[in-house]
Amino acid sequence: MAPYVTSWSAEYDLPCALVERPDRSIGHATELPGDRDRQGVLWKQVASHRGQGRPEFGKVHPLRQRRAMERLLCQVCGNPADQNSDGVLWLQVDHHDDWPGWPERMASTEPPICRPCAALSTRLCPALRRSGASAVRVREFPIVGVRGALYRPGALAPIAAQAGNFAYGDPALRRVQASALLRELRGCIREF
């Protein structure tokens, strides 16, 4: 079985047109109730057909990623992530050579994980075996922004200009179509 947040081949971008709104923000021509988060940020419309077709490992389904991050669900099984007095468990690719103090204050798009799935993932996931991963207990993990595509005005419709991470409160968010939620990891303790 594929991880909870993994996209499947039957899950495709919905054919929705992006439009300029009168306030110079972007929107979907026909917005659905879940198209914006609590901060008013526009989210990518993607079909949800989990388990149909083939798993597309390495491609994350935006709405399941968002749900797992908001509710602190395990990114692999979709059940509650492991939590104890030291914090919530996260499995992160080890970047301690690139990031002084890694993973402290790092923004992560990876949802937390439960203990059984952490052990299974480090054993079975080729990407984690290749790059190395560490289990980290995190005491504070505020939602700080989104990863997505920034759009500039175009002659007929908004045009994708650049992808990146955008903090809540950034004025550019009015022109971003989000694909992942970001949490900042604080109070980190390496577990294994």
Short mmCIF file of N, CA and C in Angstrom, two decimals:
data_model
loop_
_atom_site.label_atom_id
_atom_site.label_comp_id
_atom_site.label_asym_id
_atom_site.label_seq_id
_atom_site.Cartn_x
_atom_site.Cartn_y
_atom_site.Cartn_z
N MET A 1 0.84 -1.19 0.00
CA MET A 1 0.00 0.00 0.00
C MET A 1 0.89 1.25 0.00
N ALA A 2 0.45 2.26 -0.63
CA ALA A 2 1.18 3.52 -0.71
C ALA A 2 0.87 4.40 0.50
N PRO A 3 1.79 5.30 0.85
CA PRO A 3 1.52 6.23 1.95
C PRO A 3 0.25 7.06 1.71
N TYR A 4 -0.38 7.43 2.81
CA TYR A 4 -1.63 8.20 2.79
C TYR A 4 -1.54 9.44 1.90
N VAL A 5 -0.43 10.17 1.95
CA VAL A 5 -0.32 11.43 1.21
C VAL A 5 0.09 11.25 -0.25
N THR A 6 0.42 10.03 -0.66
CA THR A 6 0.85 9.78 -2.04
C THR A 6 -0.31 9.95 -3.02
N SER A 7 -0.01 10.55 -4.16
CA SER A 7 -1.00 10.67 -5.25
C SER A 7 -1.08 9.36 -6.00
N TRP A 8 -2.23 9.13 -6.61
CA TRP A 8 -2.46 7.95 -7.43
C TRP A 8 -2.69 8.40 -8.87
N SER A 9 -2.47 7.49 -9.82
CA SER A 9 -2.58 7.85 -11.24
C SER A 9 -3.98 8.32 -11.62
N ALA A 10 -4.99 7.92 -10.87
CA ALA A 10 -6.36 8.36 -11.16
C ALA A 10 -6.66 9.74 -10.58
N GLU A 11 -5.69 10.33 -9.87
CA GLU A 11 -5.86 11.65 -9.28
C GLU A 11 -5.14 12.68 -10.16
N TYR A 12 -5.89 13.53 -10.77
CA TYR A 12 -5.36 14.48 -11.75
C TYR A 12 -5.79 15.89 -11.37
N ASP A 13 -5.06 16.87 -11.91
CA ASP A 13 -5.45 18.27 -11.71
C ASP A 13 -6.79 18.48 -12.39
N LEU A 14 -7.72 19.07 -11.67
CA LEU A 14 -9.04 19.34 -12.26
C LEU A 14 -8.92 20.48 -13.26
N PRO A 15 -9.68 20.41 -14.33
CA PRO A 15 -9.60 21.45 -15.37
C PRO A 15 -10.33 22.73 -14.93
N CYS A 16 -9.67 23.50 -14.08
CA CYS A 16 -10.29 24.73 -13.62
C CYS A 16 -9.47 25.92 -14.12
N ALA A 17 -10.15 26.94 -14.52
CA ALA A 17 -9.47 28.13 -15.03
C ALA A 17 -9.15 29.08 -13.88
N LEU A 18 -7.92 29.60 -13.90
CA LEU A 18 -7.56 30.65 -12.95
C LEU A 18 -7.97 31.98 -13.53
N VAL A 19 -8.48 32.84 -12.67
CA VAL A 19 -8.95 34.16 -13.12
C VAL A 19 -8.39 35.25 -12.22
N GLU A 20 -8.33 36.46 -12.78
CA GLU A 20 -7.99 37.65 -12.00
C GLU A 20 -9.27 38.09 -11.30
N ARG A 21 -9.17 38.42 -10.02
CA ARG A 21 -10.33 38.91 -9.28
C ARG A 21 -10.22 40.43 -9.20
N PRO A 22 -11.33 41.10 -8.95
CA PRO A 22 -11.30 42.58 -8.90
C PRO A 22 -10.29 43.15 -7.91
N ASP A 23 -9.98 42.40 -6.84
CA ASP A 23 -9.01 42.90 -5.86
C ASP A 23 -7.56 42.58 -6.23
N ARG A 24 -7.32 42.14 -7.48
CA ARG A 24 -6.02 41.79 -8.04
C ARG A 24 -5.44 40.50 -7.48
N SER A 25 -6.27 39.71 -6.80
CA SER A 25 -5.86 38.37 -6.37
C SER A 25 -6.26 37.39 -7.47
N ILE A 26 -5.87 36.13 -7.29
CA ILE A 26 -6.30 35.11 -8.25
C ILE A 26 -7.35 34.23 -7.61
N GLY A 27 -8.12 33.57 -8.46
CA GLY A 27 -9.15 32.65 -7.98
C GLY A 27 -9.46 31.63 -9.06
N HIS A 28 -10.25 30.64 -8.70
CA HIS A 28 -10.75 29.69 -9.69
C HIS A 28 -12.02 30.27 -10.27
N ALA A 29 -12.23 30.05 -11.56
CA ALA A 29 -13.45 30.57 -12.20
C ALA A 29 -14.68 30.06 -11.47
N THR A 30 -14.65 28.82 -11.04
CA THR A 30 -15.74 28.26 -10.22
C THR A 30 -15.10 27.66 -8.98
N GLU A 31 -15.11 28.43 -7.89
CA GLU A 31 -14.48 27.96 -6.66
C GLU A 31 -15.40 27.04 -5.89
N LEU A 32 -14.80 26.01 -5.32
CA LEU A 32 -15.50 25.04 -4.49
C LEU A 32 -15.28 25.41 -3.02
N PRO A 33 -16.11 24.92 -2.11
CA PRO A 33 -15.99 25.30 -0.70
C PRO A 33 -14.60 25.06 -0.10
N GLY A 34 -13.90 24.01 -0.48
CA GLY A 34 -12.58 23.72 0.11
C GLY A 34 -11.41 24.32 -0.63
N ASP A 35 -11.67 25.21 -1.58
CA ASP A 35 -10.59 25.76 -2.40
C ASP A 35 -9.72 26.78 -1.68
N ARG A 36 -10.16 27.29 -0.56
CA ARG A 36 -9.35 28.25 0.21
C ARG A 36 -9.21 27.75 1.64
N ASP A 37 -8.04 27.99 2.20
CA ASP A 37 -7.83 27.59 3.59
C ASP A 37 -8.32 28.68 4.54
N ARG A 38 -8.09 28.49 5.82
CA ARG A 38 -8.58 29.44 6.83
C ARG A 38 -7.98 30.83 6.68
N GLN A 39 -6.83 30.91 6.03
CA GLN A 39 -6.15 32.19 5.80
C GLN A 39 -6.59 32.83 4.49
N GLY A 40 -7.47 32.15 3.73
CA GLY A 40 -7.96 32.68 2.47
C GLY A 40 -7.07 32.37 1.28
N VAL A 41 -6.08 31.50 1.45
CA VAL A 41 -5.17 31.14 0.36
C VAL A 41 -5.85 30.13 -0.57
N LEU A 42 -5.70 30.35 -1.85
CA LEU A 42 -6.26 29.47 -2.88
C LEU A 42 -5.46 28.18 -2.97
N TRP A 43 -6.15 27.05 -3.07
CA TRP A 43 -5.50 25.74 -3.18
C TRP A 43 -5.79 25.11 -4.53
N LYS A 44 -4.85 24.34 -5.00
CA LYS A 44 -4.94 23.61 -6.26
C LYS A 44 -6.13 22.63 -6.20
N GLN A 45 -6.90 22.58 -7.27
CA GLN A 45 -8.01 21.62 -7.34
C GLN A 45 -7.51 20.32 -7.97
N VAL A 46 -7.62 19.24 -7.20
CA VAL A 46 -7.14 17.93 -7.64
C VAL A 46 -8.21 16.89 -7.34
N ALA A 47 -8.43 15.98 -8.27
CA ALA A 47 -9.38 14.88 -8.04
C ALA A 47 -8.88 14.01 -6.89
N SER A 48 -9.80 13.47 -6.10
CA SER A 48 -9.45 12.58 -5.00
C SER A 48 -9.99 11.19 -5.28
N HIS A 49 -9.08 10.31 -5.65
CA HIS A 49 -9.44 8.91 -5.94
C HIS A 49 -8.37 8.00 -5.34
N ARG A 50 -8.16 8.14 -4.04
CA ARG A 50 -7.11 7.38 -3.36
C ARG A 50 -7.31 5.89 -3.57
N GLY A 51 -6.22 5.22 -3.93
CA GLY A 51 -6.25 3.78 -4.13
C GLY A 51 -6.63 3.35 -5.54
N GLN A 52 -6.94 4.31 -6.41
CA GLN A 52 -7.33 3.96 -7.78
C GLN A 52 -6.17 4.21 -8.74
N GLY A 53 -5.87 3.21 -9.54
CA GLY A 53 -4.75 3.31 -10.47
C GLY A 53 -3.47 2.86 -9.79
N ARG A 54 -2.36 3.50 -10.13
CA ARG A 54 -1.05 3.18 -9.56
C ARG A 54 -0.62 4.29 -8.62
N PRO A 55 0.05 3.93 -7.54
CA PRO A 55 0.59 4.99 -6.68
C PRO A 55 1.71 5.73 -7.41
N GLU A 56 1.76 7.03 -7.25
CA GLU A 56 2.81 7.84 -7.87
C GLU A 56 3.74 8.32 -6.76
N PHE A 57 4.63 7.41 -6.36
CA PHE A 57 5.55 7.69 -5.26
C PHE A 57 6.35 8.95 -5.59
N GLY A 58 6.54 9.78 -4.61
CA GLY A 58 7.26 11.03 -4.81
C GLY A 58 6.35 12.19 -5.19
N LYS A 59 5.09 11.90 -5.52
CA LYS A 59 4.12 12.95 -5.83
C LYS A 59 3.08 12.96 -4.70
N VAL A 60 2.93 14.10 -4.08
CA VAL A 60 2.06 14.23 -2.91
C VAL A 60 0.72 14.83 -3.31
N HIS A 61 -0.36 14.26 -2.79
CA HIS A 61 -1.70 14.77 -3.05
C HIS A 61 -1.93 16.00 -2.17
N PRO A 62 -2.19 17.17 -2.75
CA PRO A 62 -2.27 18.41 -1.97
C PRO A 62 -3.30 18.40 -0.84
N LEU A 63 -4.47 17.86 -1.10
CA LEU A 63 -5.52 17.92 -0.06
C LEU A 63 -5.26 16.94 1.08
N ARG A 64 -4.70 15.77 0.78
CA ARG A 64 -4.38 14.84 1.87
C ARG A 64 -3.17 15.35 2.68
N GLN A 65 -2.22 15.99 1.99
CA GLN A 65 -1.08 16.58 2.71
C GLN A 65 -1.58 17.66 3.65
N ARG A 66 -2.46 18.50 3.15
CA ARG A 66 -3.02 19.60 3.95
C ARG A 66 -3.78 19.05 5.16
N ARG A 67 -4.59 18.02 4.93
CA ARG A 67 -5.37 17.40 6.02
C ARG A 67 -4.44 16.79 7.06
N ALA A 68 -3.40 16.07 6.61
CA ALA A 68 -2.46 15.43 7.53
C ALA A 68 -1.72 16.49 8.36
N MET A 69 -1.34 17.59 7.72
CA MET A 69 -0.64 18.66 8.44
C MET A 69 -1.57 19.37 9.43
N GLU A 70 -2.78 19.68 9.00
CA GLU A 70 -3.72 20.38 9.89
C GLU A 70 -4.08 19.54 11.10
N ARG A 71 -4.30 18.24 10.89
CA ARG A 71 -4.80 17.37 11.96
C ARG A 71 -3.72 16.54 12.63
N LEU A 72 -2.45 16.74 12.23
CA LEU A 72 -1.32 15.98 12.76
C LEU A 72 -1.55 14.48 12.59
N LEU A 73 -1.82 14.09 11.35
CA LEU A 73 -2.01 12.68 11.00
C LEU A 73 -0.72 12.12 10.43
N CYS A 74 -0.52 10.84 10.59
CA CYS A 74 0.63 10.15 10.03
C CYS A 74 0.57 10.23 8.51
N GLN A 75 1.67 10.64 7.89
CA GLN A 75 1.71 10.75 6.44
C GLN A 75 1.63 9.41 5.74
N VAL A 76 1.88 8.31 6.45
CA VAL A 76 1.88 6.99 5.83
C VAL A 76 0.53 6.29 5.97
N CYS A 77 0.00 6.20 7.21
CA CYS A 77 -1.24 5.45 7.42
C CYS A 77 -2.48 6.34 7.55
N GLY A 78 -2.30 7.63 7.83
CA GLY A 78 -3.43 8.55 7.97
C GLY A 78 -4.06 8.54 9.35
N ASN A 79 -3.52 7.76 10.28
CA ASN A 79 -3.98 7.77 11.67
C ASN A 79 -3.23 8.86 12.44
N PRO A 80 -3.61 9.14 13.69
CA PRO A 80 -2.89 10.17 14.43
C PRO A 80 -1.39 9.87 14.51
N ALA A 81 -0.59 10.92 14.39
CA ALA A 81 0.86 10.79 14.51
C ALA A 81 1.22 10.48 15.96
N ASP A 82 2.42 9.93 16.16
CA ASP A 82 2.88 9.59 17.50
C ASP A 82 3.16 10.87 18.28
N GLN A 83 2.68 10.91 19.51
CA GLN A 83 2.87 12.08 20.35
C GLN A 83 3.11 11.62 21.78
N ASN A 84 4.13 12.22 22.42
CA ASN A 84 4.38 11.96 23.83
C ASN A 84 4.81 13.26 24.50
N SER A 85 5.32 13.19 25.72
CA SER A 85 5.67 14.42 26.45
C SER A 85 6.81 15.19 25.79
N ASP A 86 7.60 14.54 24.94
CA ASP A 86 8.68 15.23 24.22
C ASP A 86 8.22 15.88 22.93
N GLY A 87 7.00 15.58 22.50
CA GLY A 87 6.47 16.21 21.30
C GLY A 87 5.91 15.22 20.29
N VAL A 88 5.69 15.73 19.09
CA VAL A 88 5.14 14.94 17.98
C VAL A 88 6.30 14.42 17.14
N LEU A 89 6.15 13.20 16.62
CA LEU A 89 7.21 12.56 15.85
C LEU A 89 7.16 12.98 14.38
N TRP A 90 8.31 13.40 13.87
CA TRP A 90 8.49 13.72 12.45
C TRP A 90 9.64 12.89 11.93
N LEU A 91 9.56 12.45 10.69
CA LEU A 91 10.66 11.76 10.01
C LEU A 91 11.16 12.73 8.94
N GLN A 92 12.39 13.19 9.08
CA GLN A 92 12.93 14.21 8.18
C GLN A 92 14.20 13.72 7.50
N VAL A 93 14.35 14.08 6.23
CA VAL A 93 15.61 13.82 5.54
C VAL A 93 16.67 14.62 6.27
N ASP A 94 17.79 13.97 6.56
CA ASP A 94 18.84 14.59 7.37
C ASP A 94 19.66 15.57 6.56
N HIS A 95 19.53 16.86 6.90
CA HIS A 95 20.29 17.93 6.23
C HIS A 95 21.21 18.64 7.23
N HIS A 96 21.70 17.92 8.24
CA HIS A 96 22.50 18.60 9.27
C HIS A 96 23.79 19.20 8.71
N ASP A 97 24.29 18.71 7.56
CA ASP A 97 25.48 19.31 6.95
C ASP A 97 25.18 20.62 6.24
N ASP A 98 23.91 20.79 5.82
CA ASP A 98 23.51 21.98 5.07
C ASP A 98 22.82 23.05 5.92
N TRP A 99 22.35 22.68 7.08
CA TRP A 99 21.50 23.57 7.88
C TRP A 99 22.04 23.62 9.31
N PRO A 100 22.69 24.71 9.69
CA PRO A 100 23.18 24.81 11.07
C PRO A 100 22.01 24.67 12.05
N GLY A 101 22.16 23.77 13.00
CA GLY A 101 21.08 23.56 13.98
C GLY A 101 19.95 22.69 13.47
N TRP A 102 20.14 22.05 12.29
CA TRP A 102 19.09 21.23 11.69
C TRP A 102 18.49 20.32 12.74
N PRO A 103 17.17 20.12 12.75
CA PRO A 103 16.13 20.71 11.92
C PRO A 103 15.43 21.89 12.59
N GLU A 104 16.05 22.43 13.62
CA GLU A 104 15.44 23.53 14.37
C GLU A 104 15.07 24.69 13.45
N ARG A 105 13.81 25.13 13.57
CA ARG A 105 13.22 26.26 12.83
C ARG A 105 13.14 26.01 11.31
N MET A 106 13.22 24.76 10.91
CA MET A 106 13.06 24.41 9.50
C MET A 106 11.57 24.37 9.16
N ALA A 107 11.23 24.88 7.98
CA ALA A 107 9.86 24.76 7.49
C ALA A 107 9.75 23.42 6.78
N SER A 108 8.72 22.67 7.10
CA SER A 108 8.57 21.33 6.54
C SER A 108 7.21 21.17 5.87
N THR A 109 7.23 20.51 4.71
CA THR A 109 5.98 20.12 4.05
C THR A 109 5.64 18.66 4.38
N GLU A 110 6.57 17.98 5.06
CA GLU A 110 6.34 16.58 5.42
C GLU A 110 5.45 16.50 6.65
N PRO A 111 4.30 15.85 6.57
CA PRO A 111 3.47 15.67 7.77
C PRO A 111 4.18 14.79 8.79
N PRO A 112 3.70 14.79 10.03
CA PRO A 112 4.31 13.93 11.06
C PRO A 112 4.05 12.45 10.74
N ILE A 113 4.46 11.59 11.64
CA ILE A 113 4.38 10.15 11.38
C ILE A 113 4.11 9.41 12.69
N CYS A 114 3.58 8.21 12.61
CA CYS A 114 3.43 7.37 13.80
C CYS A 114 4.67 6.47 13.92
N ARG A 115 4.91 5.96 15.08
CA ARG A 115 6.13 5.18 15.33
C ARG A 115 6.24 3.94 14.45
N PRO A 116 5.18 3.11 14.32
CA PRO A 116 5.31 1.93 13.46
C PRO A 116 5.61 2.29 12.00
N CYS A 117 4.99 3.36 11.50
CA CYS A 117 5.22 3.76 10.11
C CYS A 117 6.60 4.37 9.92
N ALA A 118 7.16 5.00 10.96
CA ALA A 118 8.52 5.54 10.87
C ALA A 118 9.51 4.40 10.68
N ALA A 119 9.35 3.34 11.46
CA ALA A 119 10.25 2.19 11.34
C ALA A 119 10.10 1.53 9.97
N LEU A 120 8.87 1.37 9.52
CA LEU A 120 8.60 0.76 8.22
C LEU A 120 9.16 1.61 7.08
N SER A 121 8.96 2.91 7.16
CA SER A 121 9.41 3.82 6.09
C SER A 121 10.92 3.83 5.95
N THR A 122 11.64 3.87 7.07
CA THR A 122 13.10 3.91 6.98
C THR A 122 13.65 2.60 6.41
N ARG A 123 12.89 1.53 6.55
CA ARG A 123 13.32 0.23 6.01
C ARG A 123 12.94 0.06 4.55
N LEU A 124 11.75 0.54 4.14
CA LEU A 124 11.22 0.24 2.81
C LEU A 124 11.32 1.35 1.78
N CYS A 125 11.39 2.59 2.20
CA CYS A 125 11.36 3.70 1.25
C CYS A 125 12.75 3.92 0.62
N PRO A 126 12.87 3.72 -0.70
CA PRO A 126 14.17 3.91 -1.35
C PRO A 126 14.71 5.33 -1.20
N ALA A 127 13.85 6.33 -1.27
CA ALA A 127 14.30 7.72 -1.15
C ALA A 127 14.88 8.00 0.23
N LEU A 128 14.25 7.47 1.28
CA LEU A 128 14.77 7.68 2.63
C LEU A 128 16.06 6.90 2.86
N ARG A 129 16.15 5.70 2.31
CA ARG A 129 17.39 4.92 2.45
C ARG A 129 18.54 5.62 1.73
N ARG A 130 18.25 6.20 0.57
CA ARG A 130 19.27 6.87 -0.25
C ARG A 130 19.77 8.15 0.43
N SER A 131 18.85 8.97 0.94
CA SER A 131 19.23 10.27 1.47
C SER A 131 19.47 10.27 2.97
N GLY A 132 19.00 9.26 3.66
CA GLY A 132 19.14 9.21 5.10
C GLY A 132 18.01 10.00 5.76
N ALA A 133 17.49 9.49 6.84
CA ALA A 133 16.40 10.16 7.54
C ALA A 133 16.60 10.02 9.03
N SER A 134 16.08 10.97 9.75
CA SER A 134 16.14 10.95 11.21
C SER A 134 14.74 11.18 11.76
N ALA A 135 14.44 10.45 12.81
CA ALA A 135 13.19 10.70 13.53
C ALA A 135 13.46 11.81 14.53
N VAL A 136 12.56 12.77 14.57
CA VAL A 136 12.73 13.96 15.40
C VAL A 136 11.45 14.20 16.19
N ARG A 137 11.59 14.43 17.48
CA ARG A 137 10.46 14.86 18.30
C ARG A 137 10.42 16.38 18.25
N VAL A 138 9.23 16.91 18.04
CA VAL A 138 9.08 18.36 17.88
C VAL A 138 8.05 18.85 18.89
N ARG A 139 8.44 19.85 19.68
CA ARG A 139 7.55 20.39 20.72
C ARG A 139 6.58 21.43 20.18
N GLU A 140 7.06 22.27 19.28
CA GLU A 140 6.22 23.31 18.69
C GLU A 140 6.28 23.19 17.17
N PHE A 141 5.14 23.36 16.53
CA PHE A 141 5.07 23.13 15.08
C PHE A 141 3.97 23.99 14.47
N PRO A 142 4.09 25.31 14.60
CA PRO A 142 3.04 26.18 14.07
C PRO A 142 2.94 26.10 12.54
N ILE A 143 1.73 26.24 12.05
CA ILE A 143 1.51 26.36 10.61
C ILE A 143 1.97 27.77 10.23
N VAL A 144 2.92 27.86 9.29
CA VAL A 144 3.52 29.16 8.99
C VAL A 144 3.29 29.63 7.55
N GLY A 145 2.80 28.77 6.68
CA GLY A 145 2.61 29.19 5.29
C GLY A 145 2.31 28.02 4.38
N VAL A 146 2.56 28.25 3.10
CA VAL A 146 2.28 27.25 2.08
C VAL A 146 3.43 27.18 1.08
N ARG A 147 3.50 26.07 0.39
CA ARG A 147 4.33 25.95 -0.82
C ARG A 147 3.36 26.00 -1.98
N GLY A 148 3.72 26.72 -3.03
CA GLY A 148 2.82 26.82 -4.16
C GLY A 148 3.43 27.59 -5.31
N ALA A 149 2.58 27.92 -6.26
CA ALA A 149 2.99 28.66 -7.45
C ALA A 149 2.47 30.09 -7.37
N LEU A 150 3.36 31.04 -7.60
CA LEU A 150 3.00 32.45 -7.64
C LEU A 150 2.65 32.79 -9.09
N TYR A 151 1.52 33.47 -9.28
CA TYR A 151 1.05 33.83 -10.62
C TYR A 151 1.15 35.33 -10.83
N ARG A 152 1.55 35.71 -12.03
CA ARG A 152 1.58 37.12 -12.42
C ARG A 152 0.43 37.37 -13.38
N PRO A 153 0.03 38.62 -13.55
CA PRO A 153 -1.05 38.91 -14.51
C PRO A 153 -0.63 38.52 -15.93
N GLY A 154 -1.58 38.01 -16.68
CA GLY A 154 -1.36 37.67 -18.08
C GLY A 154 -2.42 38.32 -18.94
N ALA A 155 -2.24 38.27 -20.24
CA ALA A 155 -3.18 38.91 -21.17
C ALA A 155 -4.58 38.30 -21.05
N LEU A 156 -4.65 36.96 -20.98
CA LEU A 156 -5.95 36.28 -20.92
C LEU A 156 -6.25 35.67 -19.55
N ALA A 157 -5.19 35.26 -18.86
CA ALA A 157 -5.37 34.61 -17.55
C ALA A 157 -4.05 34.73 -16.79
N PRO A 158 -4.07 34.52 -15.48
CA PRO A 158 -2.83 34.55 -14.72
C PRO A 158 -1.83 33.51 -15.26
N ILE A 159 -0.54 33.84 -15.17
CA ILE A 159 0.53 32.98 -15.69
C ILE A 159 1.46 32.62 -14.54
N ALA A 160 1.79 31.33 -14.42
CA ALA A 160 2.70 30.89 -13.36
C ALA A 160 4.05 31.57 -13.54
N ALA A 161 4.56 32.17 -12.47
CA ALA A 161 5.83 32.90 -12.53
C ALA A 161 6.94 32.16 -11.79
N GLN A 162 6.66 31.66 -10.60
CA GLN A 162 7.68 30.94 -9.84
C GLN A 162 7.01 30.10 -8.76
N ALA A 163 7.70 29.03 -8.38
CA ALA A 163 7.23 28.19 -7.29
C ALA A 163 8.08 28.50 -6.06
N GLY A 164 7.51 28.32 -4.89
CA GLY A 164 8.29 28.57 -3.68
C GLY A 164 7.47 28.42 -2.43
N ASN A 165 8.08 28.78 -1.31
CA ASN A 165 7.42 28.80 -0.02
C ASN A 165 7.00 30.23 0.28
N PHE A 166 5.80 30.39 0.82
CA PHE A 166 5.25 31.71 1.11
C PHE A 166 4.68 31.70 2.52
N ALA A 167 5.14 32.64 3.34
CA ALA A 167 4.68 32.73 4.73
C ALA A 167 3.31 33.39 4.78
N TYR A 168 2.48 32.92 5.73
CA TYR A 168 1.21 33.61 5.96
C TYR A 168 1.54 35.05 6.36
N GLY A 169 0.80 35.98 5.81
CA GLY A 169 1.06 37.39 6.03
C GLY A 169 1.80 38.03 4.86
N ASP A 170 2.40 37.22 3.99
CA ASP A 170 3.09 37.74 2.81
C ASP A 170 2.04 38.25 1.83
N PRO A 171 2.13 39.50 1.37
CA PRO A 171 1.14 40.03 0.42
C PRO A 171 1.07 39.23 -0.89
N ALA A 172 2.15 38.53 -1.24
CA ALA A 172 2.16 37.73 -2.47
C ALA A 172 1.15 36.58 -2.43
N LEU A 173 0.73 36.17 -1.23
CA LEU A 173 -0.20 35.04 -1.11
C LEU A 173 -1.50 35.25 -1.88
N ARG A 174 -1.85 36.50 -2.13
CA ARG A 174 -3.07 36.78 -2.90
C ARG A 174 -2.98 36.21 -4.32
N ARG A 175 -1.75 35.96 -4.78
CA ARG A 175 -1.52 35.49 -6.15
C ARG A 175 -0.88 34.10 -6.17
N VAL A 176 -1.02 33.35 -5.07
CA VAL A 176 -0.42 32.02 -4.96
C VAL A 176 -1.52 30.96 -5.01
N GLN A 177 -1.22 29.88 -5.73
CA GLN A 177 -2.07 28.69 -5.70
C GLN A 177 -1.27 27.64 -4.93
N ALA A 178 -1.73 27.30 -3.74
CA ALA A 178 -1.00 26.42 -2.83
C ALA A 178 -1.12 24.96 -3.21
N SER A 179 -0.06 24.21 -2.90
CA SER A 179 -0.08 22.76 -3.12
C SER A 179 0.39 22.00 -1.88
N ALA A 180 0.91 22.70 -0.85
CA ALA A 180 1.36 22.04 0.38
C ALA A 180 1.34 23.05 1.53
N LEU A 181 1.01 22.55 2.70
CA LEU A 181 1.01 23.35 3.92
C LEU A 181 2.38 23.23 4.58
N LEU A 182 2.86 24.32 5.18
CA LEU A 182 4.16 24.34 5.86
C LEU A 182 3.98 24.48 7.37
N ARG A 183 4.72 23.68 8.10
CA ARG A 183 4.83 23.85 9.55
C ARG A 183 6.30 24.10 9.87
N GLU A 184 6.54 25.00 10.83
CA GLU A 184 7.92 25.24 11.27
C GLU A 184 8.19 24.37 12.48
N LEU A 185 9.31 23.65 12.45
CA LEU A 185 9.65 22.72 13.52
C LEU A 185 10.52 23.44 14.56
N ARG A 186 10.04 23.44 15.81
CA ARG A 186 10.74 24.13 16.90
C ARG A 186 10.82 23.22 18.13
N GLY A 187 11.89 23.34 18.87
CA GLY A 187 12.06 22.50 20.05
C GLY A 187 12.30 21.05 19.65
N CYS A 188 13.25 20.84 18.74
CA CYS A 188 13.48 19.52 18.14
C CYS A 188 14.50 18.70 18.93
N ILE A 189 14.20 17.42 19.07
CA ILE A 189 15.10 16.46 19.70
C ILE A 189 15.18 15.24 18.79
N ARG A 190 16.40 14.88 18.36
CA ARG A 190 16.55 13.69 17.52
C ARG A 190 16.23 12.45 18.34
N GLU A 191 15.38 11.59 17.76
CA GLU A 191 14.96 10.38 18.49
C GLU A 191 15.75 9.16 18.02
N PHE A 192 15.83 8.93 16.73
CA PHE A 192 16.64 7.84 16.18
C PHE A 192 16.96 8.12 14.75
#
